[in-house]
Short mmCIF file of C-alpha atoms and ligand atoms in Angstrom, two decimals:
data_model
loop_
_atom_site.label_atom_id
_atom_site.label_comp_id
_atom_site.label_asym_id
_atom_site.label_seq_id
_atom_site.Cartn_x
_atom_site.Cartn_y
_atom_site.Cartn_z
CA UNK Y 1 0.00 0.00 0.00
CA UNK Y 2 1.02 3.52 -0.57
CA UNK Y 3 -0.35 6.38 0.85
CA UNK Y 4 0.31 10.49 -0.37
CA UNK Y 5 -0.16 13.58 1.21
CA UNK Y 6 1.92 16.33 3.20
CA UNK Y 7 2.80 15.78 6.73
CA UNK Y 8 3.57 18.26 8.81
CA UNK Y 9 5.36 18.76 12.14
CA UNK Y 10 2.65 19.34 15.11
CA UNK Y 11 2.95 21.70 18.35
CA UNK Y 12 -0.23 20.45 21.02
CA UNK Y 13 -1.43 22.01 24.24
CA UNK Y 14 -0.09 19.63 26.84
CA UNK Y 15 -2.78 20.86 29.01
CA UNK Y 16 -5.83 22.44 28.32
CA UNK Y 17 -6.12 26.44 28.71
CA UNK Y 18 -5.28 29.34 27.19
CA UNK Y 19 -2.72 30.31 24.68
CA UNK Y 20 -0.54 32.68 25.90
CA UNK Y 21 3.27 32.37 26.59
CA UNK Y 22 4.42 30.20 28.76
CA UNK Y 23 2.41 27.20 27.96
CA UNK Y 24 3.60 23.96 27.58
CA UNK Y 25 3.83 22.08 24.00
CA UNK Y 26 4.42 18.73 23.13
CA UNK Y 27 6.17 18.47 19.33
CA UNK Y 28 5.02 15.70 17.43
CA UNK Y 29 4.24 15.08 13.77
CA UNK Y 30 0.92 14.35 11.59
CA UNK Y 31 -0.84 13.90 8.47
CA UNK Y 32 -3.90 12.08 7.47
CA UNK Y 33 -1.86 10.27 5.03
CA UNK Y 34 0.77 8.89 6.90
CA UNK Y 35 -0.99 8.36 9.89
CA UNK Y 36 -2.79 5.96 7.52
CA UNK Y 37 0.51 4.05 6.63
CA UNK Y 38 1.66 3.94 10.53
CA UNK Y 39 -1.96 2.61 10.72
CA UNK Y 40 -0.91 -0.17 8.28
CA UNK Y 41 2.23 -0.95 9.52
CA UNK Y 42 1.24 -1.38 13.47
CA UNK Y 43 -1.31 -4.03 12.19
CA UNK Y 44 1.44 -5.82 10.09
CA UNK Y 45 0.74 -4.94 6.80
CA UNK Y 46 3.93 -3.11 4.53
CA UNK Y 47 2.68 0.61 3.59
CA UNK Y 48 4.97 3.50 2.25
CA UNK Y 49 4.64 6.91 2.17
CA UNK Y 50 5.03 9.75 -0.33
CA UNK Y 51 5.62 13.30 0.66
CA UNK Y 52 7.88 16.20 0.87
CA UNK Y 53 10.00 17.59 3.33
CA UNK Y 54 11.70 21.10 4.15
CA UNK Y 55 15.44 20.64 5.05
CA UNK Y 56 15.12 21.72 8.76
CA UNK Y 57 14.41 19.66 11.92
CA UNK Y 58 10.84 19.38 11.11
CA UNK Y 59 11.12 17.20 7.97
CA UNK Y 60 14.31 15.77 9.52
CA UNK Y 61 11.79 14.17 12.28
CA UNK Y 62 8.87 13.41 10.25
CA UNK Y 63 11.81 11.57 8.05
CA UNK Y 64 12.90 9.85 11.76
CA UNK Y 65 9.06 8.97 12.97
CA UNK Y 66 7.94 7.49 10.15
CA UNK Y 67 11.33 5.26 8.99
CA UNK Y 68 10.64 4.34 13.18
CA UNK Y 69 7.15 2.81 12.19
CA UNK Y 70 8.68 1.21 9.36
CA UNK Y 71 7.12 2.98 6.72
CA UNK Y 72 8.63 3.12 3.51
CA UNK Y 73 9.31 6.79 2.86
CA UNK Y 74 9.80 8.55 -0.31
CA UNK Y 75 10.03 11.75 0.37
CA UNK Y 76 12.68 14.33 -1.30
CA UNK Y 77 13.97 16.88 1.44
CA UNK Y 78 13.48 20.54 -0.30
CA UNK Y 79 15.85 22.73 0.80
CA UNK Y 80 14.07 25.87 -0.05
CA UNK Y 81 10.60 25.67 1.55
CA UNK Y 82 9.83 25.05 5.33
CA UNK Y 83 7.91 21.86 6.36
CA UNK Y 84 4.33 22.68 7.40
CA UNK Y 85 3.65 22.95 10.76
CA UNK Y 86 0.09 22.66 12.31
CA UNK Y 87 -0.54 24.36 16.21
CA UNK Y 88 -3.52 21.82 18.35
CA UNK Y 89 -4.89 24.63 21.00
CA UNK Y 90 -6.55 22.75 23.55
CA UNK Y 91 -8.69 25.45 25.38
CA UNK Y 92 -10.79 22.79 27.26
CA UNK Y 93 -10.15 19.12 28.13
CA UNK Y 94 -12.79 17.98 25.04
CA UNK Y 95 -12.24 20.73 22.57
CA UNK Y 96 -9.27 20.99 20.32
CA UNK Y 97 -8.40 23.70 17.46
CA UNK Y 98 -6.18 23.51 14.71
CA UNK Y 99 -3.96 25.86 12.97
CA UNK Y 100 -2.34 25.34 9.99
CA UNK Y 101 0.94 26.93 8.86
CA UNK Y 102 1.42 25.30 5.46
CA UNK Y 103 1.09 27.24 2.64
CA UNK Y 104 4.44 27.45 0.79
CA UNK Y 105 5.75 25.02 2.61
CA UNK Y 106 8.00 21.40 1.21
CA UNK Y 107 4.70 19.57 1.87
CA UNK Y 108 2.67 21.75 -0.66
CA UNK Y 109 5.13 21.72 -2.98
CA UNK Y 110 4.77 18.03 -3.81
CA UNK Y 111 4.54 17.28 -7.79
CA UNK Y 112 4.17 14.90 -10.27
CA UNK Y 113 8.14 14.34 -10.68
CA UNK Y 114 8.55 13.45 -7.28
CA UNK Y 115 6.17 10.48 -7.40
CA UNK Y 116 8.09 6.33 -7.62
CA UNK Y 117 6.53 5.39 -10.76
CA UNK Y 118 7.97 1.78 -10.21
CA UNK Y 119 6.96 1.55 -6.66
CA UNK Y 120 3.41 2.80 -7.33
CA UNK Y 121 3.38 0.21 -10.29
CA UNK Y 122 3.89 -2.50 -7.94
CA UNK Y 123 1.03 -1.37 -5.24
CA UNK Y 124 -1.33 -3.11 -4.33
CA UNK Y 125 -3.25 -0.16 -3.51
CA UNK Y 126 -2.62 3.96 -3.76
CA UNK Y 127 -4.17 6.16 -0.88
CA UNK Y 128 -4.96 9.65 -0.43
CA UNK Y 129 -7.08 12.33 0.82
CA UNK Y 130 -8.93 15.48 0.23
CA UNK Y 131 -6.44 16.95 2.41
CA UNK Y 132 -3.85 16.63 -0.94
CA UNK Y 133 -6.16 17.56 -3.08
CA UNK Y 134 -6.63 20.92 -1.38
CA UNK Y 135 -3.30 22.07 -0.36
CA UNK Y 136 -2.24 22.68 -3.93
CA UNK Y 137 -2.30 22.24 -7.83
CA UNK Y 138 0.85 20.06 -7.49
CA UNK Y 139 0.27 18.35 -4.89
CA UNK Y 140 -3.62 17.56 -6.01
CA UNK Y 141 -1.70 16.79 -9.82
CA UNK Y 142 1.00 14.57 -8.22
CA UNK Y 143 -1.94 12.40 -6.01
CA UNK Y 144 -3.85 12.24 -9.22
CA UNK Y 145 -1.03 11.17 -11.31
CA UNK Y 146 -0.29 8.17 -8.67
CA UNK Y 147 -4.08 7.46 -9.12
CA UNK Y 148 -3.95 7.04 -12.73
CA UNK Y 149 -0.80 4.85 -12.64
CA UNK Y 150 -1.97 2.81 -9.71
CA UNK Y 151 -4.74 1.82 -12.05
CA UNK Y 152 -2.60 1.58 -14.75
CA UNK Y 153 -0.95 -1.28 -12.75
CA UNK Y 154 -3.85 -2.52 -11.93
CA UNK Y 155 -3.79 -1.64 -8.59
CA UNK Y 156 -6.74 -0.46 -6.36
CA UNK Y 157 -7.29 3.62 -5.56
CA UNK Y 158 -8.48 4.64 -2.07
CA UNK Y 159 -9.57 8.12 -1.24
CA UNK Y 160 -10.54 9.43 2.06
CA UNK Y 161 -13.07 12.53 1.64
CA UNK Y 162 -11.25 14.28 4.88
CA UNK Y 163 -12.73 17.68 4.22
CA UNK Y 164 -11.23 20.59 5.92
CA UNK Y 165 -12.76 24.12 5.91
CA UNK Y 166 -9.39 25.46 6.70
CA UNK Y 167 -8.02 24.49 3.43
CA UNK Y 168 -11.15 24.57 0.22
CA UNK Y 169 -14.66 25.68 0.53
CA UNK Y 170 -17.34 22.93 0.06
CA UNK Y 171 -17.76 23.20 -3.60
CA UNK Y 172 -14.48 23.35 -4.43
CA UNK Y 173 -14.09 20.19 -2.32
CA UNK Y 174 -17.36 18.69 -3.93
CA UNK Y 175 -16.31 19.53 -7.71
CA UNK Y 176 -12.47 18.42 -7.09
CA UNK Y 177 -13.84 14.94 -5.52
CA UNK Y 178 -16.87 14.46 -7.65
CA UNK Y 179 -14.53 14.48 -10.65
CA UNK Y 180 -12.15 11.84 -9.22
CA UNK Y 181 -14.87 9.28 -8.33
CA UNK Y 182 -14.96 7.56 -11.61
CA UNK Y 183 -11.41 6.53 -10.68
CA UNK Y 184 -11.76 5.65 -7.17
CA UNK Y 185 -12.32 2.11 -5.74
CA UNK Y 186 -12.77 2.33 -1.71
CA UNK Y 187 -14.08 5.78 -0.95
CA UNK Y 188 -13.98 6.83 2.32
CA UNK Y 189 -16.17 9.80 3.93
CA UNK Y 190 -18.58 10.77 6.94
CA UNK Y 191 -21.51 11.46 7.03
CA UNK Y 192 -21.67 15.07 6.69
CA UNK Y 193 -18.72 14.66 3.92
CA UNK Y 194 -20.74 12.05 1.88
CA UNK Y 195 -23.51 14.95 2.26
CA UNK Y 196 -21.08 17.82 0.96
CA UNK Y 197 -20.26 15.08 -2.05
CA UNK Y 198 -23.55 14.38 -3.16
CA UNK Y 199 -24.61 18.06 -2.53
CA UNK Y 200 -27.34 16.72 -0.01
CA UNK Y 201 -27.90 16.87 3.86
CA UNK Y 202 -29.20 14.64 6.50
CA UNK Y 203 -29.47 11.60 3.75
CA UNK Y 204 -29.13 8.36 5.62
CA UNK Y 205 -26.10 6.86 5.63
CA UNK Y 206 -26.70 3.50 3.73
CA UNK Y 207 -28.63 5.39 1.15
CA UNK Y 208 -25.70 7.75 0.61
CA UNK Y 209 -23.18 5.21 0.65
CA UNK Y 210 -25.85 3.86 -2.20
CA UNK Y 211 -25.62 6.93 -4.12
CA UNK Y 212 -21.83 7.61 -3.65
CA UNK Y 213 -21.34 4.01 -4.66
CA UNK Y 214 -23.47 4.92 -8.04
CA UNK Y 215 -20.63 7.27 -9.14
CA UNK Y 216 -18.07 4.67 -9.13
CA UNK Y 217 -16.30 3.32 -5.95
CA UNK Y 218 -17.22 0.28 -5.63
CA UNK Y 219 -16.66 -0.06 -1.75
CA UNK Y 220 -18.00 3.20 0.06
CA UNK Y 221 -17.36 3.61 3.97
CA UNK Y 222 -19.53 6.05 5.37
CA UNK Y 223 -17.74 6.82 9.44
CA UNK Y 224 -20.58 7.69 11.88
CA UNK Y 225 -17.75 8.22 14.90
CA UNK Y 226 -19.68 7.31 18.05
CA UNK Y 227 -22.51 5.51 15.88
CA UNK Y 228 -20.06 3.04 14.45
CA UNK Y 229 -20.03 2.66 10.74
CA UNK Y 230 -21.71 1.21 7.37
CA UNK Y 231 -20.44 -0.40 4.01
CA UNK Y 232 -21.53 -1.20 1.44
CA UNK Y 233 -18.99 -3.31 -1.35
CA UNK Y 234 -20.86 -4.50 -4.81
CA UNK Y 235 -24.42 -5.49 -3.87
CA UNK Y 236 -22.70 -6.76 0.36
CA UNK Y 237 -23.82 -4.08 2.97
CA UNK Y 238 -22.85 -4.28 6.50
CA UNK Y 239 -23.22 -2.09 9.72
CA UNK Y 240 -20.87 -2.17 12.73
CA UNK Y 241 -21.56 -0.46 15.79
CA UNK Y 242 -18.98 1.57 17.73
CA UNK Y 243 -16.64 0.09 20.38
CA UNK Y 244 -17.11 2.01 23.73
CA UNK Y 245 -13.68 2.59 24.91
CA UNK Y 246 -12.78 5.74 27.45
CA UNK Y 247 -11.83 8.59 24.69
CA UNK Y 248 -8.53 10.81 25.11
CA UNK Y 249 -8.28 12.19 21.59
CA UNK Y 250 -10.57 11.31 18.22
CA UNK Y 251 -7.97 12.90 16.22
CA UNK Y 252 -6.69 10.47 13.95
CA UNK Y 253 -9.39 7.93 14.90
CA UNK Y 254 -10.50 8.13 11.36
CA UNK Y 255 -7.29 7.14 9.97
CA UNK Y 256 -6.88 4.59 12.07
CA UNK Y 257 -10.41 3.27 11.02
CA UNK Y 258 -8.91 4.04 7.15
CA UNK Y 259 -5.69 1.49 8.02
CA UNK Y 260 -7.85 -0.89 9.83
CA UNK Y 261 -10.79 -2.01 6.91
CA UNK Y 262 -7.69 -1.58 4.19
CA UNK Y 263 -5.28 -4.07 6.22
CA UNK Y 264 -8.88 -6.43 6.23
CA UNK Y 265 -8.77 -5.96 2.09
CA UNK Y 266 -5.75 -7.12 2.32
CA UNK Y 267 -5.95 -9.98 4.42
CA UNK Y 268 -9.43 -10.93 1.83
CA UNK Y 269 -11.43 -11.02 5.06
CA UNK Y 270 -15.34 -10.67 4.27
CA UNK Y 271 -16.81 -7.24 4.43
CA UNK Y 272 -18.21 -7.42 7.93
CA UNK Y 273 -15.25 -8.22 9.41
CA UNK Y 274 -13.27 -5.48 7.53
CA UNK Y 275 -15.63 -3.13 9.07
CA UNK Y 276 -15.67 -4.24 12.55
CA UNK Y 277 -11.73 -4.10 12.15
CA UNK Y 278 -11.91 -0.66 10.99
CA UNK Y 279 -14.15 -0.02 14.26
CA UNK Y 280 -12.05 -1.55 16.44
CA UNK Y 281 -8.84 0.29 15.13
CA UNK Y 282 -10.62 3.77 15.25
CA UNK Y 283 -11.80 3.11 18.68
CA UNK Y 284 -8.25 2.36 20.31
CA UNK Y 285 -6.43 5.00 18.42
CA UNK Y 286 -9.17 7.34 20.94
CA UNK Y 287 -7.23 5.82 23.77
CA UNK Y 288 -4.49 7.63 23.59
CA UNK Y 289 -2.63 11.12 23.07
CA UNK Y 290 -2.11 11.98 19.73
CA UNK Y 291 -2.98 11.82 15.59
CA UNK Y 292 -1.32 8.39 15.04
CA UNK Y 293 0.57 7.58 18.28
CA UNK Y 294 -2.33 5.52 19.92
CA UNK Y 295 -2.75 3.20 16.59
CA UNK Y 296 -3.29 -0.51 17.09
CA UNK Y 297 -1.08 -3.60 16.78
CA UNK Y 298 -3.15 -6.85 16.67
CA UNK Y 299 -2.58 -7.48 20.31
CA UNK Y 300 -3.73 -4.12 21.13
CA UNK Y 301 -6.85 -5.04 19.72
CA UNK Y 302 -7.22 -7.93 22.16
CA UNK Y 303 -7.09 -5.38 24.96
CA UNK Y 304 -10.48 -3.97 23.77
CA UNK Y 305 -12.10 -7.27 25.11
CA UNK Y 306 -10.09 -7.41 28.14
CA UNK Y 307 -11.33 -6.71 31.34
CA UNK Y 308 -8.28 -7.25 33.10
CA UNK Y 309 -6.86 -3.88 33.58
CA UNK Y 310 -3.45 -4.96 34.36
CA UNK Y 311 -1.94 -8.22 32.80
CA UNK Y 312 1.63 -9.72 34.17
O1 KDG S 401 -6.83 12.97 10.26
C1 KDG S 401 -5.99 13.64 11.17
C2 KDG S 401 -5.28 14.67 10.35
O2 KDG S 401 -6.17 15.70 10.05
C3 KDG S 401 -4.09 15.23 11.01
O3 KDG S 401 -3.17 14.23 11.39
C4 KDG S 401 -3.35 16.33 10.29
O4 KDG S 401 -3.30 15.81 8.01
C5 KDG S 401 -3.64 16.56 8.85
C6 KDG S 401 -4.40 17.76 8.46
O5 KDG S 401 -4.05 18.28 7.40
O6 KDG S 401 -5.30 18.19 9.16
#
């Protein structure tokens, strides 16, 4: 699997309060896309990652973190632009704002030339987000470029709707995506994103999933957070409810739910068990502190039907 986006290096709130000087951060790195390939690689399954860095101690981490999780990183280091950095505010102990300091930066800057052609070629599958599409025309030209020769290898495209307001307004978003679908095998969205997509609200998720699925993915995951999840794959449907597990962060959770139904693809595992994976992977990644930090290994996934708070 390969996944492609822009990651960037992340400053969080330790503690929740205001922002004023003197508060304590916590550096750590993020990006939908590779937090998808750590995602992969926790549960055993090989995933890469391409991007691009700046040439300071940003990228020079990201480069560290990643190679740490045994991702597969190609990623050129761009010596003239920074690497991206997004600030988590934490004002309370449940909400969290984000502020993004990316444009211009190595991430951004990705293009077509700095995609392996011969790696892609041999993928079983090509990831991405909205998040690439929206940062810029390269970048969204160098993800589509990896879509077309993904296919061209006959490989399988995945896109992740991962809308952000911050970054494209919701018909640029809708437009951008609508026009991809065609291409796109596993589509991945919630359910106010499968709204913004199909240009409708409040439509219930199974039906949207149904309409989504009518523009061409042929697997459409529709992420309800708390409310679990539905599928639908060909003429299969399933519906998995959410695991209850005590929540530190959601951030990422979606990701992880992203790493956990593609690593079921890949193990051929029916479509109800790819979803309850994905569940189950999205639910313990809210355990913990952190956008991909708290993502599961199969034993970790044990835990979640544990009752035994302490094993020896
Ligand atoms: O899905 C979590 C991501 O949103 C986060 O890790 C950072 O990629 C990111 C973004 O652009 O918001």
């Amino acid at each position: 699997m390969v996944t492609i986006g822009e990651t960037l290096g992340l400053f969080a709130r330790a503690r929740p309060g205001v922002l004023r000087s003197g508060a304590a951060f916590e550096f750590r790195i993020a990006g939908a896309e590779s937090n998808v390939a750590i995602g992969l690689t926790r549960l055993g399954v090989s995933a890469g990652w391409v991007g691009r860095v700046g040439g300071d101690p940003l990228g020079a981490e990201i480069l560290r973190a990643l190679r740490g999780e045994r991702v597969e990183v190609y990623a050129p280091t761009d010596e003239s632009r920074p690497t991206g950095l997004m600030i988590k505010d934490r004002r309370t102990p449940t909400h969290q704002s984000v502020s993004y300091y990316r444009s211009g930066s190595a991430g951004a800057a990705l293009r077509p030339s700095d995609l392996p052609y011969d790696v892609l070629a041999g993928a079983e599958l090509v990831h991405t987000t909205g998040i690439t599409l929206a940062i810029s025309s390269s970048a969204a030209a160098a993800a589509e470029d990896a879509m077309t020769a993904g296919r061209a290898a006959e490989g399988r495209i995945s896109l992740d709707v991962n809308y952000r307001s911050r970054l494209w307004s919701p018909g640029e978003a809708r437009r951008h995506i609508s026009r991809l679908l065609p291409e796109v095998d596993v589509l991945f969205a919630s359910a106010d994103e499968a709204g913004l997509v199909l240009g409708e609200d409040h439509v219930d998720p199974m039906i949207a999933a149904r309409r989504l699925q009518a523009t061409g993915p042929a697997e459409v995951l529709i992420k309800l957070g708390d409310q679990g999840a539905v599928a639908v794959a060909g003429e299969d449907s399933a519906t998995a409810a959410a695991v209850r597990v005590p929540v530190v962060d959601t951030v990422g959770a979606g990701d992880a739910f992203v790493a956990g139904y593609l690593a079921g693809r890949v193990w051929s595992k029916p479509l109800e068990e790819r979803l309850t994976l994905a569940c189950a992977a999205g639910a313990f990644a809210c355990t913990s502190e952190g956008d991909w930090e708290g993502a599961a290994d199969p034993d970790d996934l044990d835990l979640l039907r544990s009752s035994e708070p302490v094993r020896r």
